[in-house]
Tab-separated table of C-alpha atoms in Angstrom:
chain	number	residue	atom	x	y	z
A	838	MET	CA	115.869	99.523	128.731
A	839	THR	CA	112.440	98.623	127.982
A	840	GLU	CA	109.817	95.812	128.654
A	841	ARG	CA	110.729	95.286	125.185
A	842	ARG	CA	114.081	95.808	124.617
A	843	ARG	CA	114.157	93.214	127.164
A	844	MET	CA	112.110	90.909	125.238
A	845	LEU	CA	113.996	90.695	122.140
A	846	ARG	CA	117.247	90.381	124.132
A	847	THR	CA	115.976	87.134	125.931
A	848	LEU	CA	114.323	85.936	122.090
A	849	LEU	CA	117.885	86.845	120.775
A	850	ALA	CA	119.862	86.158	124.084
A	851	ASP	CA	121.763	82.557	123.227
A	852	TRP	CA	123.032	84.296	119.623
A	853	LEU	CA	124.197	87.870	120.876
A	854	THR	CA	128.022	89.071	120.140
A	855	PRO	CA	130.222	88.997	122.571
A	856	GLY	CA	131.230	92.342	123.363
A	857	LEU	CA	128.457	94.902	121.301
A	858	ASP	CA	125.857	93.861	123.763
A	859	HIS	CA	124.986	97.657	125.778
A	860	GLU	CA	122.569	99.277	128.275
A	861	GLY	CA	120.475	100.199	125.214
A	862	GLY	CA	121.539	97.884	122.096
A	863	PHE	CA	123.236	94.735	121.525
A	864	ARG	CA	123.935	92.758	118.209
A	865	PHE	CA	123.141	89.073	117.506
A	866	HIS	CA	125.202	86.968	114.979
A	867	ASP	CA	124.361	83.015	113.591
A	868	ALA	CA	120.686	83.453	114.814
A	869	PRO	CA	118.685	81.089	112.732
A	870	PRO	CA	116.430	82.336	110.590
A	871	ALA	CA	113.199	81.458	113.469
A	872	ALA	CA	114.494	82.695	116.133
A	873	VAL	CA	114.418	86.254	113.824
A	874	ARG	CA	110.682	85.928	112.855
A	875	ASP	CA	109.647	85.087	116.373
A	876	ALA	CA	111.754	88.641	117.318
A	877	LEU	CA	110.310	90.749	113.862
A	878	SER	CA	107.061	89.607	115.252
A	879	HIS	CA	107.098	92.060	117.719
A	880	VAL	CA	108.310	94.812	116.549
A	881	ASP	CA	107.362	97.580	113.965
A	882	PRO	CA	106.384	95.839	111.036
A	883	SER	CA	109.293	97.918	109.100
A	884	CYS	CA	112.016	96.480	111.134
A	885	ARG	CA	110.823	93.378	108.457
A	886	ASP	CA	110.005	94.831	105.461
A	887	SER	CA	112.383	98.157	105.177
A	888	ARG	CA	115.651	98.343	103.211
A	889	PRO	CA	117.916	100.849	104.993
A	890	ASN	CA	120.450	101.710	102.501
A	891	GLY	CA	119.287	99.829	99.974
A	892	GLN	CA	119.848	96.387	101.741
A	893	PRO	CA	116.927	93.454	101.124
A	894	PRO	CA	114.367	93.670	104.076
A	895	GLY	CA	115.745	91.476	106.538
A	896	GLY	CA	112.121	89.564	106.298
A	897	TRP	CA	113.223	89.223	102.924
A	898	LEU	CA	116.843	88.169	104.579
A	899	VAL	CA	115.654	85.500	107.206
A	900	ASP	CA	113.125	83.863	104.627
A	901	ILE	CA	116.188	83.134	102.388
A	902	ALA	CA	119.015	82.363	104.750
A	903	GLU	CA	116.162	79.622	105.743
A	904	ARG	CA	115.561	78.345	102.321
A	905	LEU	CA	118.988	78.594	102.113
A	906	GLY	CA	120.388	76.632	105.069
A	907	GLY	CA	121.748	79.811	106.411
A	908	MET	CA	121.427	81.939	109.714
A	909	VAL	CA	121.171	85.556	110.147
A	910	ALA	CA	122.750	88.488	111.820
A	911	GLY	CA	121.795	91.898	113.132
A	912	GLN	CA	120.772	94.623	115.671
A	913	VAL	CA	118.758	95.699	118.388
A	914	GLY	CA	118.785	99.347	118.728
A	915	ASP	CA	120.012	101.704	120.713
A	916	ASP	CA	119.762	105.825	119.698
A	917	ASP	CA	116.952	107.538	118.142
A	918	TRP	CA	116.731	106.410	114.595
A	919	LEU	CA	116.698	102.818	115.934
A	920	PRO	CA	114.953	102.837	119.043
A	921	GLU	CA	113.447	98.675	119.812
A	922	ARG	CA	113.593	98.093	116.311
A	923	ILE	CA	115.685	95.201	115.047
A	924	ARG	CA	117.722	95.732	111.542
A	925	VAL	CA	118.945	92.479	110.382
A	926	ASP	CA	122.037	93.500	107.988
A	927	ALA	CA	123.105	90.056	107.045
A	928	ILE	CA	123.253	86.816	106.226
A	929	CYS	CA	125.417	83.547	106.341
A	930	VAL	CA	125.584	80.559	104.487
A	931	PRO	CA	126.724	77.128	103.224
A	932	GLY	CA	129.732	77.958	100.699
A	933	GLU	CA	127.999	75.889	98.090
A	934	ARG	CA	124.786	78.207	98.529
A	935	GLY	CA	126.637	81.364	98.048
A	936	ALA	CA	126.392	81.429	94.099
A	937	GLU	CA	122.668	80.873	94.304
A	938	LEU	CA	122.279	83.025	97.368
A	939	ALA	CA	123.720	86.573	95.560
A	940	ARG	CA	121.679	85.217	91.811
A	941	ALA	CA	118.776	85.509	94.541
A	942	VAL	CA	119.506	89.283	95.691
A	943	ASP	CA	120.447	90.712	92.494
A	944	GLU	CA	117.682	88.944	90.857
A	945	GLN	CA	114.978	89.936	93.227
A	946	TRP	CA	116.400	93.780	94.123
A	947	GLN	CA	117.287	95.903	91.460
A	948	GLN	CA	115.880	99.236	92.460
A	949	PRO	CA	118.576	101.304	93.519
A	950	PHE	CA	120.006	102.670	96.572
A	951	MET	CA	121.987	105.903	96.093
A	952	ASP	CA	122.738	104.577	92.063
A	953	ALA	CA	123.450	100.972	93.937
A	954	LEU	CA	122.275	97.752	93.247
A	955	ALA	CA	121.408	95.890	96.726
A	956	LEU	CA	124.223	93.297	95.518
A	957	ASP	CA	127.206	95.721	94.665
A	958	LEU	CA	126.505	97.686	98.479
A	959	ALA	CA	127.043	93.838	100.918
A	960	LEU	CA	130.642	92.952	101.408
A	961	ALA	CA	130.904	89.380	100.624
A	962	GLU	CA	132.988	86.517	103.404
A	963	ALA	CA	134.183	83.697	103.583
A	964	TRP	CA	135.233	81.946	107.025
A	965	ASP	CA	136.754	78.201	107.558
A	966	ARG	CA	133.562	77.853	109.512
A	967	TRP	CA	130.600	78.938	110.689
A	968	ASP	CA	131.897	79.421	114.695
A	969	ALA	CA	135.115	81.313	112.596
A	970	GLU	CA	135.757	84.843	114.039
A	971	THR	CA	137.866	86.002	110.845
A	972	PRO	CA	137.021	85.579	107.502
A	973	VAL	CA	139.235	84.283	105.455
A	974	TRP	CA	138.168	85.804	102.232
A	975	SER	CA	136.219	89.063	101.192
A	976	GLY	CA	135.649	91.360	98.349
A	977	PRO	CA	132.358	92.451	97.104
A	978	GLY	CA	128.956	90.743	97.245
A	979	ARG	CA	129.619	90.464	93.022
A	980	ASP	CA	131.989	88.045	93.083
A	981	LEU	CA	130.230	85.591	94.800
A	982	LEU	CA	127.868	84.943	91.536
A	983	THR	CA	131.918	84.282	89.689
A	984	CYS	CA	133.588	82.957	92.557
A	985	GLY	CA	132.829	80.055	93.496
A	986	PRO	CA	132.595	78.687	97.156
A	987	ARG	CA	135.610	80.411	99.165
A	988	GLY	CA	134.508	78.782	102.887
A	989	ALA	CA	132.930	76.733	104.419
A	990	VAL	CA	130.126	79.589	105.125
A	991	VAL	CA	130.401	82.387	102.962
A	992	GLY	CA	128.177	85.850	103.290
A	993	LEU	CA	126.723	89.265	102.685
A	994	TRP	CA	126.693	92.173	104.903
A	995	TRP	CA	124.737	95.895	104.715
A	996	ASP	CA	126.736	98.291	106.364
């Protein structure tokens, strides 16, 4: 393991996803925006600014999570295409802010990726509490615009 990966693991240690931590890489979840912003500052700026799979950039997801009182999740790479890089690929916010999150994604990320918008590429989920392991609802990201709160916490994630 490289020194940078060790440092990123240390910075995100409190939010490692159990069972998905291994020698080369790891996933993190429910991380506060400030911690992920700090981790992003130690890697190539493209980790903050790129749009893998058409999702909003990681830096934007961190900023919107901070604004809406949410948390983010993602991964530190473990293979040749993502070595020593961070991909922020999920955001969770309080349930009553879900529509606001969906509107922000829909309004600010209008550039299509493979003929689909960022919100249409997202999976939406709701949980009954922040530490729940199983969602109580899931559906297309666009459903958050109209369905109202489906749980105490809602989120969007991109594969």
